[in-house]
């Protein structure tokens, strides 16, 4: 489905609709006033990849870290307000950045899990520890959060599949010292997901790649959307950049809302949304599983 493209006039400190699509809307402008005007408890899932205060782009430059933290808490408070009572929010950042935000943000949520996105295909061009991961905070408005486990299972390691059916040892942590006759067999969809997620960063040559400097891979967003939402739910991204969250939501049959300050980023997002590939949710899950299995085989053989 193709959306309607509207004016790209820049209105400082405000926002306006730039793209109207049958399954969602994309706005250009400031995220905080945009969120502030949204209805409370109207969103199922938020994915946010905000500025990190690294001073590497015009939208990523704050005078002090305190100013950055104060600004972050403003949008996080509004994001928590618009989330439904069972809603959750994922926030990306480097560990040293999110460490400053987690504790003060908890006044808006009941629990949080710290996740790691581990990638191995980023060059180390400096003279310090090479960065191979980013952190992702999974904020929950309720303690009773259940992931859609079967939709985000991961490939078993090769050594796990050497003995596909065997009883748990008496010393196993799963037996808890009790004699059991349980026979463990691999789940046909793979192992349960872990809090370290291994997906390469987007690179040149990928069809999804744009000139955006911090674009996230579609496979990463599909995992979070599958984990924490249902078909027909509404997914929101207040810093939508080149549109990866919106594209993944469209791929998986979700509604979506996005906003970005840069109208050029929105143009890239609109281009991607207009050419979203149509597959069933099951086909997307299988697609990502096959790619993950292929990566694991390459790693094992090397």
PDB file of N, CA and C in Angstrom, residues 171-265:
ATOM      1  N   UNK A 171      22.169 -33.896  38.490  1.00  0.00           N
ATOM      2  CA  UNK A 171      22.852 -32.694  38.963  1.00  0.00           C
ATOM      3  C   UNK A 171      22.451 -31.448  38.182  1.00  0.00           C
ATOM      4  N   UNK A 172      21.596 -31.610  37.180  1.00  0.00           N
ATOM      5  CA  UNK A 172      21.192 -30.467  36.363  1.00  0.00           C
ATOM      6  C   UNK A 172      20.430 -29.452  37.202  1.00  0.00           C
ATOM      7  N   UNK A 173      20.645 -28.179  36.885  1.00  0.00           N
ATOM      8  CA  UNK A 173      19.923 -27.121  37.583  1.00  0.00           C
ATOM      9  C   UNK A 173      18.422 -27.233  37.343  1.00  0.00           C
ATOM     10  N   UNK A 174      18.032 -27.879  36.254  1.00  0.00           N
ATOM     11  CA  UNK A 174      16.612 -28.012  35.940  1.00  0.00           C
ATOM     12  C   UNK A 174      15.951 -29.122  36.757  1.00  0.00           C
ATOM     13  N   UNK A 175      16.757 -30.060  37.258  1.00  0.00           N
ATOM     14  CA  UNK A 175      16.202 -31.119  38.105  1.00  0.00           C
ATOM     15  C   UNK A 175      16.086 -30.693  39.558  1.00  0.00           C
ATOM     16  N   UNK A 176      16.868 -29.699  39.960  1.00  0.00           N
ATOM     17  CA  UNK A 176      16.833 -29.171  41.321  1.00  0.00           C
ATOM     18  C   UNK A 176      17.003 -30.285  42.355  1.00  0.00           C
ATOM     19  N   UNK A 177      17.898 -31.230  42.044  1.00  0.00           N
ATOM     20  CA  UNK A 177      18.211 -32.281  42.993  1.00  0.00           C
ATOM     21  C   UNK A 177      17.204 -33.407  43.066  1.00  0.00           C
ATOM     22  N   UNK A 178      16.165 -33.383  42.239  1.00  0.00           N
ATOM     23  CA  UNK A 178      15.128 -34.420  42.265  1.00  0.00           C
ATOM     24  C   UNK A 178      15.331 -35.399  41.115  1.00  0.00           C
ATOM     25  N   UNK A 179      15.004 -36.630  41.355  1.00  0.00           N
ATOM     26  CA  UNK A 179      15.072 -37.630  40.298  1.00  0.00           C
ATOM     27  C   UNK A 179      13.874 -37.473  39.375  1.00  0.00           C
ATOM     28  N   UNK A 180      14.138 -37.255  38.099  1.00  0.00           N
ATOM     29  CA  UNK A 180      13.049 -37.077  37.146  1.00  0.00           C
ATOM     30  C   UNK A 180      13.320 -37.920  35.911  1.00  0.00           C
ATOM     31  N   UNK A 181      12.281 -38.248  35.231  1.00  0.00           N
ATOM     32  CA  UNK A 181      12.403 -39.049  34.013  1.00  0.00           C
ATOM     33  C   UNK A 181      12.162 -38.204  32.766  1.00  0.00           C
ATOM     34  N   UNK A 182      12.131 -36.894  32.957  1.00  0.00           N
ATOM     35  CA  UNK A 182      11.842 -36.018  31.825  1.00  0.00           C
ATOM     36  C   UNK A 182      12.878 -36.193  30.724  1.00  0.00           C
ATOM     37  N   UNK A 183      12.401 -36.223  29.499  1.00  0.00           N
ATOM     38  CA  UNK A 183      13.277 -36.298  28.340  1.00  0.00           C
ATOM     39  C   UNK A 183      13.231 -34.953  27.632  1.00  0.00           C
ATOM     40  N   UNK A 184      14.395 -34.318  27.538  1.00  0.00           N
ATOM     41  CA  UNK A 184      14.453 -33.035  26.849  1.00  0.00           C
ATOM     42  C   UNK A 184      14.569 -33.260  25.355  1.00  0.00           C
ATOM     43  N   UNK A 185      13.755 -32.561  24.600  1.00  0.00           N
ATOM     44  CA  UNK A 185      13.848 -32.597  23.145  1.00  0.00           C
ATOM     45  C   UNK A 185      13.853 -31.168  22.632  1.00  0.00           C
ATOM     46  N   UNK A 186      14.558 -30.897  21.556  1.00  0.00           N
ATOM     47  CA  UNK A 186      14.605 -29.538  21.017  1.00  0.00           C
ATOM     48  C   UNK A 186      13.227 -29.073  20.563  1.00  0.00           C
ATOM     49  N   UNK A 187      12.934 -27.819  20.810  1.00  0.00           N
ATOM     50  CA  UNK A 187      11.691 -27.249  20.309  1.00  0.00           C
ATOM     51  C   UNK A 187      11.816 -27.076  18.795  1.00  0.00           C
ATOM     52  N   UNK A 188      10.798 -27.401  18.027  1.00  0.00           N
ATOM     53  CA  UNK A 188      10.921 -27.307  16.564  1.00  0.00           C
ATOM     54  C   UNK A 188      11.202 -25.893  16.060  1.00  0.00           C
ATOM     55  N   UNK A 189      10.876 -24.876  16.858  1.00  0.00           N
ATOM     56  CA  UNK A 189      11.112 -23.494  16.419  1.00  0.00           C
ATOM     57  C   UNK A 189      12.421 -22.934  16.951  1.00  0.00           C
ATOM     58  N   UNK A 190      13.152 -23.726  17.744  1.00  0.00           N
ATOM     59  CA  UNK A 190      14.426 -23.243  18.254  1.00  0.00           C
ATOM     60  C   UNK A 190      14.434 -23.038  19.750  1.00  0.00           C
ATOM     61  N   UNK A 191      15.543 -22.478  20.248  1.00  0.00           N
ATOM     62  CA  UNK A 191      15.732 -22.254  21.678  1.00  0.00           C
ATOM     63  C   UNK A 191      15.033 -20.977  22.125  1.00  0.00           C
ATOM     64  N   UNK A 192      14.811 -20.878  23.428  1.00  0.00           N
ATOM     65  CA  UNK A 192      14.213 -19.660  23.971  1.00  0.00           C
ATOM     66  C   UNK A 192      15.178 -18.488  23.788  1.00  0.00           C
ATOM     67  N   UNK A 193      14.648 -17.285  23.584  1.00  0.00           N
ATOM     68  CA  UNK A 193      15.515 -16.123  23.350  1.00  0.00           C
ATOM     69  C   UNK A 193      16.309 -15.753  24.592  1.00  0.00           C
ATOM     70  N   UNK A 194      17.450 -15.147  24.376  1.00  0.00           N
ATOM     71  CA  UNK A 194      18.316 -14.696  25.465  1.00  0.00           C
ATOM     72  C   UNK A 194      18.394 -13.168  25.460  1.00  0.00           C
ATOM     73  N   UNK A 195      18.989 -12.628  26.530  1.00  0.00           N
ATOM     74  CA  UNK A 195      19.062 -11.172  26.635  1.00  0.00           C
ATOM     75  C   UNK A 195      20.251 -10.580  25.892  1.00  0.00           C
ATOM     76  N   UNK A 196      21.002 -11.414  25.179  1.00  0.00           N
ATOM     77  CA  UNK A 196      22.016 -10.944  24.230  1.00  0.00           C
ATOM     78  C   UNK A 196      21.539 -11.333  22.834  1.00  0.00           C
ATOM     79  N   UNK A 197      21.306 -10.335  22.009  1.00  0.00           N
ATOM     80  CA  UNK A 197      20.719 -10.538  20.692  1.00  0.00           C
ATOM     81  C   UNK A 197      21.797 -10.316  19.639  1.00  0.00           C
ATOM     82  N   UNK A 198      22.054 -11.320  18.827  1.00  0.00           N
ATOM     83  CA  UNK A 198      23.128 -11.243  17.843  1.00  0.00           C
ATOM     84  C   UNK A 198      22.558 -11.016  16.446  1.00  0.00           C
ATOM     85  N   UNK A 199      22.674  -9.785  15.992  1.00  0.00           N
ATOM     86  CA  UNK A 199      22.230  -9.397  14.655  1.00  0.00           C
ATOM     87  C   UNK A 199      23.223  -8.370  14.123  1.00  0.00           C
ATOM     88  N   UNK A 200      23.737  -8.521  12.914  1.00  0.00           N
ATOM     89  CA  UNK A 200      24.695  -7.547  12.373  1.00  0.00           C
ATOM     90  C   UNK A 200      24.061  -6.173  12.179  1.00  0.00           C
ATOM     91  N   UNK A 201      24.896  -5.134  12.218  1.00  0.00           N
ATOM     92  CA  UNK A 201      24.414  -3.800  11.911  1.00  0.00           C
ATOM     93  C   UNK A 201      24.114  -3.705  10.414  1.00  0.00           C
ATOM     94  N   UNK A 202      23.313  -2.735  10.045  1.00  0.00           N
ATOM     95  CA  UNK A 202      23.012  -2.500   8.634  1.00  0.00           C
ATOM     96  C   UNK A 202      24.268  -1.998   7.929  1.00  0.00           C
ATOM     97  N   UNK A 203      24.544  -2.531   6.758  1.00  0.00           N
ATOM     98  CA  UNK A 203      25.737  -2.122   6.029  1.00  0.00           C
ATOM     99  C   UNK A 203      25.401  -1.936   4.546  1.00  0.00           C
ATOM    100  N   UNK A 204      26.333  -1.310   3.845  1.00  0.00           N
ATOM    101  CA  UNK A 204      26.140  -1.085   2.408  1.00  0.00           C
ATOM    102  C   UNK A 204      25.940  -2.415   1.691  1.00  0.00           C
ATOM    103  N   UNK A 205      25.050  -2.404   0.725  1.00  0.00           N
ATOM    104  CA  UNK A 205      24.744  -3.614  -0.022  1.00  0.00           C
ATOM    105  C   UNK A 205      23.426  -4.233   0.380  1.00  0.00           C
ATOM    106  N   UNK A 206      22.952  -3.904   1.576  1.00  0.00           N
ATOM    107  CA  UNK A 206      21.642  -4.377   2.001  1.00  0.00           C
ATOM    108  C   UNK A 206      20.563  -3.526   1.342  1.00  0.00           C
ATOM    109  N   UNK A 207      19.486  -4.155   0.905  1.00  0.00           N
ATOM    110  CA  UNK A 207      18.406  -3.410   0.260  1.00  0.00           C
ATOM    111  C   UNK A 207      17.780  -2.383   1.192  1.00  0.00           C
ATOM    112  N   UNK A 208      17.832  -2.644   2.499  1.00  0.00           N
ATOM    113  CA  UNK A 208      17.197  -1.739   3.457  1.00  0.00           C
ATOM    114  C   UNK A 208      18.068  -0.540   3.816  1.00  0.00           C
ATOM    115  N   UNK A 209      19.335  -0.539   3.394  1.00  0.00           N
ATOM    116  CA  UNK A 209      20.281   0.486   3.825  1.00  0.00           C
ATOM    117  C   UNK A 209      19.937   1.861   3.252  1.00  0.00           C
ATOM    118  N   UNK A 210      20.085   2.895   4.088  1.00  0.00           N
ATOM    119  CA  UNK A 210      19.909   4.292   3.682  1.00  0.00           C
ATOM    120  C   UNK A 210      21.136   5.069   4.157  1.00  0.00           C
ATOM    121  N   UNK A 211      21.255   6.345   3.800  1.00  0.00           N
ATOM    122  CA  UNK A 211      22.388   7.146   4.291  1.00  0.00           C
ATOM    123  C   UNK A 211      22.285   7.540   5.763  1.00  0.00           C
ATOM    124  N   UNK A 212      21.226   7.153   6.453  1.00  0.00           N
ATOM    125  CA  UNK A 212      21.075   7.536   7.861  1.00  0.00           C
ATOM    126  C   UNK A 212      22.266   7.013   8.674  1.00  0.00           C
ATOM    127  N   UNK A 213      22.870   7.844   9.536  1.00  0.00           N
ATOM    128  CA  UNK A 213      24.106   7.443  10.220  1.00  0.00           C
ATOM    129  C   UNK A 213      23.933   6.397  11.316  1.00  0.00           C
ATOM    130  N   UNK A 214      22.721   6.217  11.838  1.00  0.00           N
ATOM    131  CA  UNK A 214      22.533   5.268  12.950  1.00  0.00           C
ATOM    132  C   UNK A 214      21.370   4.319  12.685  1.00  0.00           C
ATOM    133  N   UNK A 215      21.185   3.933  11.441  1.00  0.00           N
ATOM    134  CA  UNK A 215      20.056   3.079  11.083  1.00  0.00           C
ATOM    135  C   UNK A 215      20.146   1.716  11.758  1.00  0.00           C
ATOM    136  N   UNK A 216      19.031   1.255  12.322  1.00  0.00           N
ATOM    137  CA  UNK A 216      18.954  -0.066  12.932  1.00  0.00           C
ATOM    138  C   UNK A 216      18.484  -1.080  11.890  1.00  0.00           C
ATOM    139  N   UNK A 217      18.905  -2.344  12.003  1.00  0.00           N
ATOM    140  CA  UNK A 217      18.490  -3.377  11.031  1.00  0.00           C
ATOM    141  C   UNK A 217      17.035  -3.791  11.230  1.00  0.00           C
ATOM    142  N   UNK A 218      16.379  -4.082  10.137  1.00  0.00           N
ATOM    143  CA  UNK A 218      14.974  -4.492  10.205  1.00  0.00           C
ATOM    144  C   UNK A 218      14.793  -5.765  11.026  1.00  0.00           C
ATOM    145  N   UNK A 219      15.752  -6.691  10.943  1.00  0.00           N
ATOM    146  CA  UNK A 219      15.632  -7.945  11.689  1.00  0.00           C
ATOM    147  C   UNK A 219      15.562  -7.698  13.194  1.00  0.00           C
ATOM    148  N   UNK A 220      16.296  -6.687  13.669  1.00  0.00           N
ATOM    149  CA  UNK A 220      16.269  -6.349  15.091  1.00  0.00           C
ATOM    150  C   UNK A 220      14.892  -5.851  15.497  1.00  0.00           C
ATOM    151  N   UNK A 221      14.311  -4.988  14.688  1.00  0.00           N
ATOM    152  CA  UNK A 221      12.978  -4.457  15.002  1.00  0.00           C
ATOM    153  C   UNK A 221      11.903  -5.518  14.886  1.00  0.00           C
ATOM    154  N   UNK A 222      12.024  -6.405  13.912  1.00  0.00           N
ATOM    155  CA  UNK A 222      11.033  -7.480  13.814  1.00  0.00           C
ATOM    156  C   UNK A 222      11.030  -8.316  15.091  1.00  0.00           C
ATOM    157  N   UNK A 223      12.203  -8.563  15.655  1.00  0.00           N
ATOM    158  CA  UNK A 223      12.278  -9.366  16.879  1.00  0.00           C
ATOM    159  C   UNK A 223      11.528  -8.704  18.021  1.00  0.00           C
ATOM    160  N   UNK A 224      11.727  -7.401  18.233  1.00  0.00           N
ATOM    161  CA  UNK A 224      11.069  -6.722  19.347  1.00  0.00           C
ATOM    162  C   UNK A 224       9.569  -6.583  19.124  1.00  0.00           C
ATOM    163  N   UNK A 225       9.175  -6.321  17.890  1.00  0.00           N
ATOM    164  CA  UNK A 225       7.749  -6.180  17.600  1.00  0.00           C
ATOM    165  C   UNK A 225       7.044  -7.519  17.757  1.00  0.00           C
ATOM    166  N   UNK A 226       7.679  -8.597  17.292  1.00  0.00           N
ATOM    167  CA  UNK A 226       7.093  -9.921  17.485  1.00  0.00           C
ATOM    168  C   UNK A 226       7.039 -10.295  18.966  1.00  0.00           C
ATOM    169  N   UNK A 227       8.065  -9.909  19.713  1.00  0.00           N
ATOM    170  CA  UNK A 227       8.141 -10.275  21.128  1.00  0.00           C
ATOM    171  C   UNK A 227       7.069  -9.599  21.964  1.00  0.00           C
ATOM    172  N   UNK A 228       6.724  -8.359  21.626  1.00  0.00           N
ATOM    173  CA  UNK A 228       5.945  -7.542  22.556  1.00  0.00           C
ATOM    174  C   UNK A 228       4.677  -6.934  21.973  1.00  0.00           C
ATOM    175  N   UNK A 229       4.166  -7.490  20.896  1.00  0.00           N
ATOM    176  CA  UNK A 229       2.913  -6.976  20.346  1.00  0.00           C
ATOM    177  C   UNK A 229       2.170  -8.079  19.605  1.00  0.00           C
ATOM    178  N   UNK A 230       0.929  -7.769  19.263  1.00  0.00           N
ATOM    179  CA  UNK A 230       0.082  -8.689  18.513  1.00  0.00           C
ATOM    180  C   UNK A 230      -0.315  -8.030  17.189  1.00  0.00           C
ATOM    181  N   UNK A 231      -0.779  -8.839  16.249  1.00  0.00           N
ATOM    182  CA  UNK A 231      -1.262  -8.301  14.975  1.00  0.00           C
ATOM    183  C   UNK A 231      -2.341  -7.263  15.236  1.00  0.00           C
ATOM    184  N   UNK A 232      -2.242  -6.127  14.559  1.00  0.00           N
ATOM    185  CA  UNK A 232      -3.221  -5.067  14.730  1.00  0.00           C
ATOM    186  C   UNK A 232      -2.892  -4.064  15.808  1.00  0.00           C
ATOM    187  N   UNK A 233      -1.890  -4.360  16.673  1.00  0.00           N
ATOM    188  CA  UNK A 233      -1.472  -3.405  17.692  1.00  0.00           C
ATOM    189  C   UNK A 233      -0.847  -2.173  17.043  1.00  0.00           C
ATOM    190  N   UNK A 234      -0.740  -1.098  17.822  1.00  0.00           N
ATOM    191  CA  UNK A 234      -0.137   0.136  17.328  1.00  0.00           C
ATOM    192  C   UNK A 234       1.264   0.292  17.908  1.00  0.00           C
ATOM    193  N   UNK A 235       2.241   0.453  17.007  1.00  0.00           N
ATOM    194  CA  UNK A 235       3.644   0.619  17.374  1.00  0.00           C
ATOM    195  C   UNK A 235       4.028   2.076  17.139  1.00  0.00           C
ATOM    196  N   UNK A 236       4.736   2.672  18.088  1.00  0.00           N
ATOM    197  CA  UNK A 236       5.120   4.079  17.976  1.00  0.00           C
ATOM    198  C   UNK A 236       6.632   4.225  18.084  1.00  0.00           C
ATOM    199  N   UNK A 237       7.182   5.104  17.236  1.00  0.00           N
ATOM    200  CA  UNK A 237       8.602   5.439  17.294  1.00  0.00           C
ATOM    201  C   UNK A 237       8.733   6.961  17.284  1.00  0.00           C
ATOM    202  N   UNK A 238       9.155   7.580  18.407  1.00  0.00           N
ATOM    203  CA  UNK A 238       9.235   9.040  18.472  1.00  0.00           C
ATOM    204  C   UNK A 238      10.471   9.624  17.806  1.00  0.00           C
ATOM    205  N   UNK A 239      11.423   8.794  17.401  1.00  0.00           N
ATOM    206  CA  UNK A 239      12.635   9.232  16.705  1.00  0.00           C
ATOM    207  C   UNK A 239      12.839   8.283  15.526  1.00  0.00           C
ATOM    208  N   UNK A 240      11.930   8.317  14.589  1.00  0.00           N
ATOM    209  CA  UNK A 240      11.803   7.232  13.617  1.00  0.00           C
ATOM    210  C   UNK A 240      12.886   7.214  12.545  1.00  0.00           C
ATOM    211  N   UNK A 241      13.682   8.272  12.423  1.00  0.00           N
ATOM    212  CA  UNK A 241      14.817   8.243  11.503  1.00  0.00           C
ATOM    213  C   UNK A 241      14.429   7.823  10.105  1.00  0.00           C
ATOM    214  N   UNK A 242      15.125   6.833   9.580  1.00  0.00           N
ATOM    215  CA  UNK A 242      14.846   6.379   8.215  1.00  0.00           C
ATOM    216  C   UNK A 242      13.715   5.361   8.150  1.00  0.00           C
ATOM    217  N   UNK A 243      13.011   5.156   9.271  1.00  0.00           N
ATOM    218  CA  UNK A 243      11.750   4.407   9.227  1.00  0.00           C
ATOM    219  C   UNK A 243      11.810   2.930   9.520  1.00  0.00           C
ATOM    220  N   UNK A 244      12.887   2.425  10.111  1.00  0.00           N
ATOM    221  CA  UNK A 244      13.001   0.982  10.303  1.00  0.00           C
ATOM    222  C   UNK A 244      11.869   0.420  11.163  1.00  0.00           C
ATOM    223  N   UNK A 245      11.542   1.083  12.269  1.00  0.00           N
ATOM    224  CA  UNK A 245      10.455   0.598  13.117  1.00  0.00           C
ATOM    225  C   UNK A 245       9.143   0.542  12.353  1.00  0.00           C
ATOM    226  N   UNK A 246       8.874   1.571  11.580  1.00  0.00           N
ATOM    227  CA  UNK A 246       7.612   1.650  10.843  1.00  0.00           C
ATOM    228  C   UNK A 246       7.561   0.570   9.763  1.00  0.00           C
ATOM    229  N   UNK A 247       8.680   0.347   9.097  1.00  0.00           N
ATOM    230  CA  UNK A 247       8.755  -0.691   8.066  1.00  0.00           C
ATOM    231  C   UNK A 247       8.508  -2.069   8.676  1.00  0.00           C
ATOM    232  N   UNK A 248       9.173  -2.360   9.809  1.00  0.00           N
ATOM    233  CA  UNK A 248       8.990  -3.660  10.450  1.00  0.00           C
ATOM    234  C   UNK A 248       7.553  -3.842  10.926  1.00  0.00           C
ATOM    235  N   UNK A 249       6.950  -2.779  11.443  1.00  0.00           N
ATOM    236  CA  UNK A 249       5.552  -2.854  11.866  1.00  0.00           C
ATOM    237  C   UNK A 249       4.643  -3.146  10.671  1.00  0.00           C
ATOM    238  N   UNK A 250       4.912  -2.498   9.568  1.00  0.00           N
ATOM    239  CA  UNK A 250       4.131  -2.719   8.349  1.00  0.00           C
ATOM    240  C   UNK A 250       4.319  -4.156   7.858  1.00  0.00           C
ATOM    241  N   UNK A 251       5.527  -4.655   7.905  1.00  0.00           N
ATOM    242  CA  UNK A 251       5.799  -6.029   7.477  1.00  0.00           C
ATOM    243  C   UNK A 251       5.001  -7.048   8.292  1.00  0.00           C
ATOM    244  N   UNK A 252       4.828  -6.759   9.582  1.00  0.00           N
ATOM    245  CA  UNK A 252       4.240  -7.735  10.502  1.00  0.00           C
ATOM    246  C   UNK A 252       2.765  -7.475  10.801  1.00  0.00           C
ATOM    247  N   UNK A 253       2.124  -6.609  10.041  1.00  0.00           N
ATOM    248  CA  UNK A 253       0.691  -6.407  10.184  1.00  0.00           C
ATOM    249  C   UNK A 253       0.283  -5.598  11.399  1.00  0.00           C
ATOM    250  N   UNK A 254       1.148  -4.666  11.832  1.00  0.00           N
ATOM    251  CA  UNK A 254       0.821  -3.771  12.927  1.00  0.00           C
ATOM    252  C   UNK A 254       0.500  -2.379  12.394  1.00  0.00           C
ATOM    253  N   UNK A 255      -0.219  -1.596  13.183  1.00  0.00           N
ATOM    254  CA  UNK A 255      -0.394  -0.181  12.900  1.00  0.00           C
ATOM    255  C   UNK A 255       0.839   0.553  13.409  1.00  0.00           C
ATOM    256  N   UNK A 256       1.092   1.745  12.907  1.00  0.00           N
ATOM    257  CA  UNK A 256       2.302   2.439  13.317  1.00  0.00           C
ATOM    258  C   UNK A 256       2.153   3.958  13.281  1.00  0.00           C
ATOM    259  N   UNK A 257       2.958   4.611  14.132  1.00  0.00           N
ATOM    260  CA  UNK A 257       3.050   6.063  14.190  1.00  0.00           C
ATOM    261  C   UNK A 257       4.513   6.430  14.365  1.00  0.00           C
ATOM    262  N   UNK A 258       4.977   7.413  13.607  1.00  0.00           N
ATOM    263  CA  UNK A 258       6.369   7.817  13.714  1.00  0.00           C
ATOM    264  C   UNK A 258       6.521   9.318  13.635  1.00  0.00           C
ATOM    265  N   UNK A 259       7.640   9.804  14.151  1.00  0.00           N
ATOM    266  CA  UNK A 259       7.939  11.233  14.096  1.00  0.00           C
ATOM    267  C   UNK A 259       9.446  11.412  14.045  1.00  0.00           C
ATOM    268  N   UNK A 260       9.904  12.329  13.223  1.00  0.00           N
ATOM    269  CA  UNK A 260      11.320  12.667  13.207  1.00  0.00           C
ATOM    270  C   UNK A 260      11.494  14.140  12.893  1.00  0.00           C
ATOM    271  N   UNK A 261      12.530  14.723  13.460  1.00  0.00           N
ATOM    272  CA  UNK A 261      12.781  16.149  13.291  1.00  0.00           C
ATOM    273  C   UNK A 261      13.272  16.488  11.886  1.00  0.00           C
ATOM    274  N   UNK A 262      13.936  15.542  11.245  1.00  0.00           N
ATOM    275  CA  UNK A 262      14.575  15.796   9.951  1.00  0.00           C
ATOM    276  C   UNK A 262      13.656  15.359   8.810  1.00  0.00           C
ATOM    277  N   UNK A 263      13.197  16.285   7.968  1.00  0.00           N
ATOM    278  CA  UNK A 263      12.296  15.899   6.872  1.00  0.00           C
ATOM    279  C   UNK A 263      12.960  14.985   5.848  1.00  0.00           C
ATOM    280  N   UNK A 264      14.299  15.083   5.690  1.00  0.00           N
ATOM    281  CA  UNK A 264      14.991  14.203   4.741  1.00  0.00           C
ATOM    282  C   UNK A 264      14.947  12.759   5.220  1.00  0.00           C
ATOM    283  N   UNK A 265      15.106  12.535   6.521  1.00  0.00           N
ATOM    284  CA  UNK A 265      14.998  11.184   7.046  1.00  0.00           C
ATOM    285  C   UNK A 265      13.617  10.610   6.748  1.00  0.00           C
TER     286      UNK A 265
END
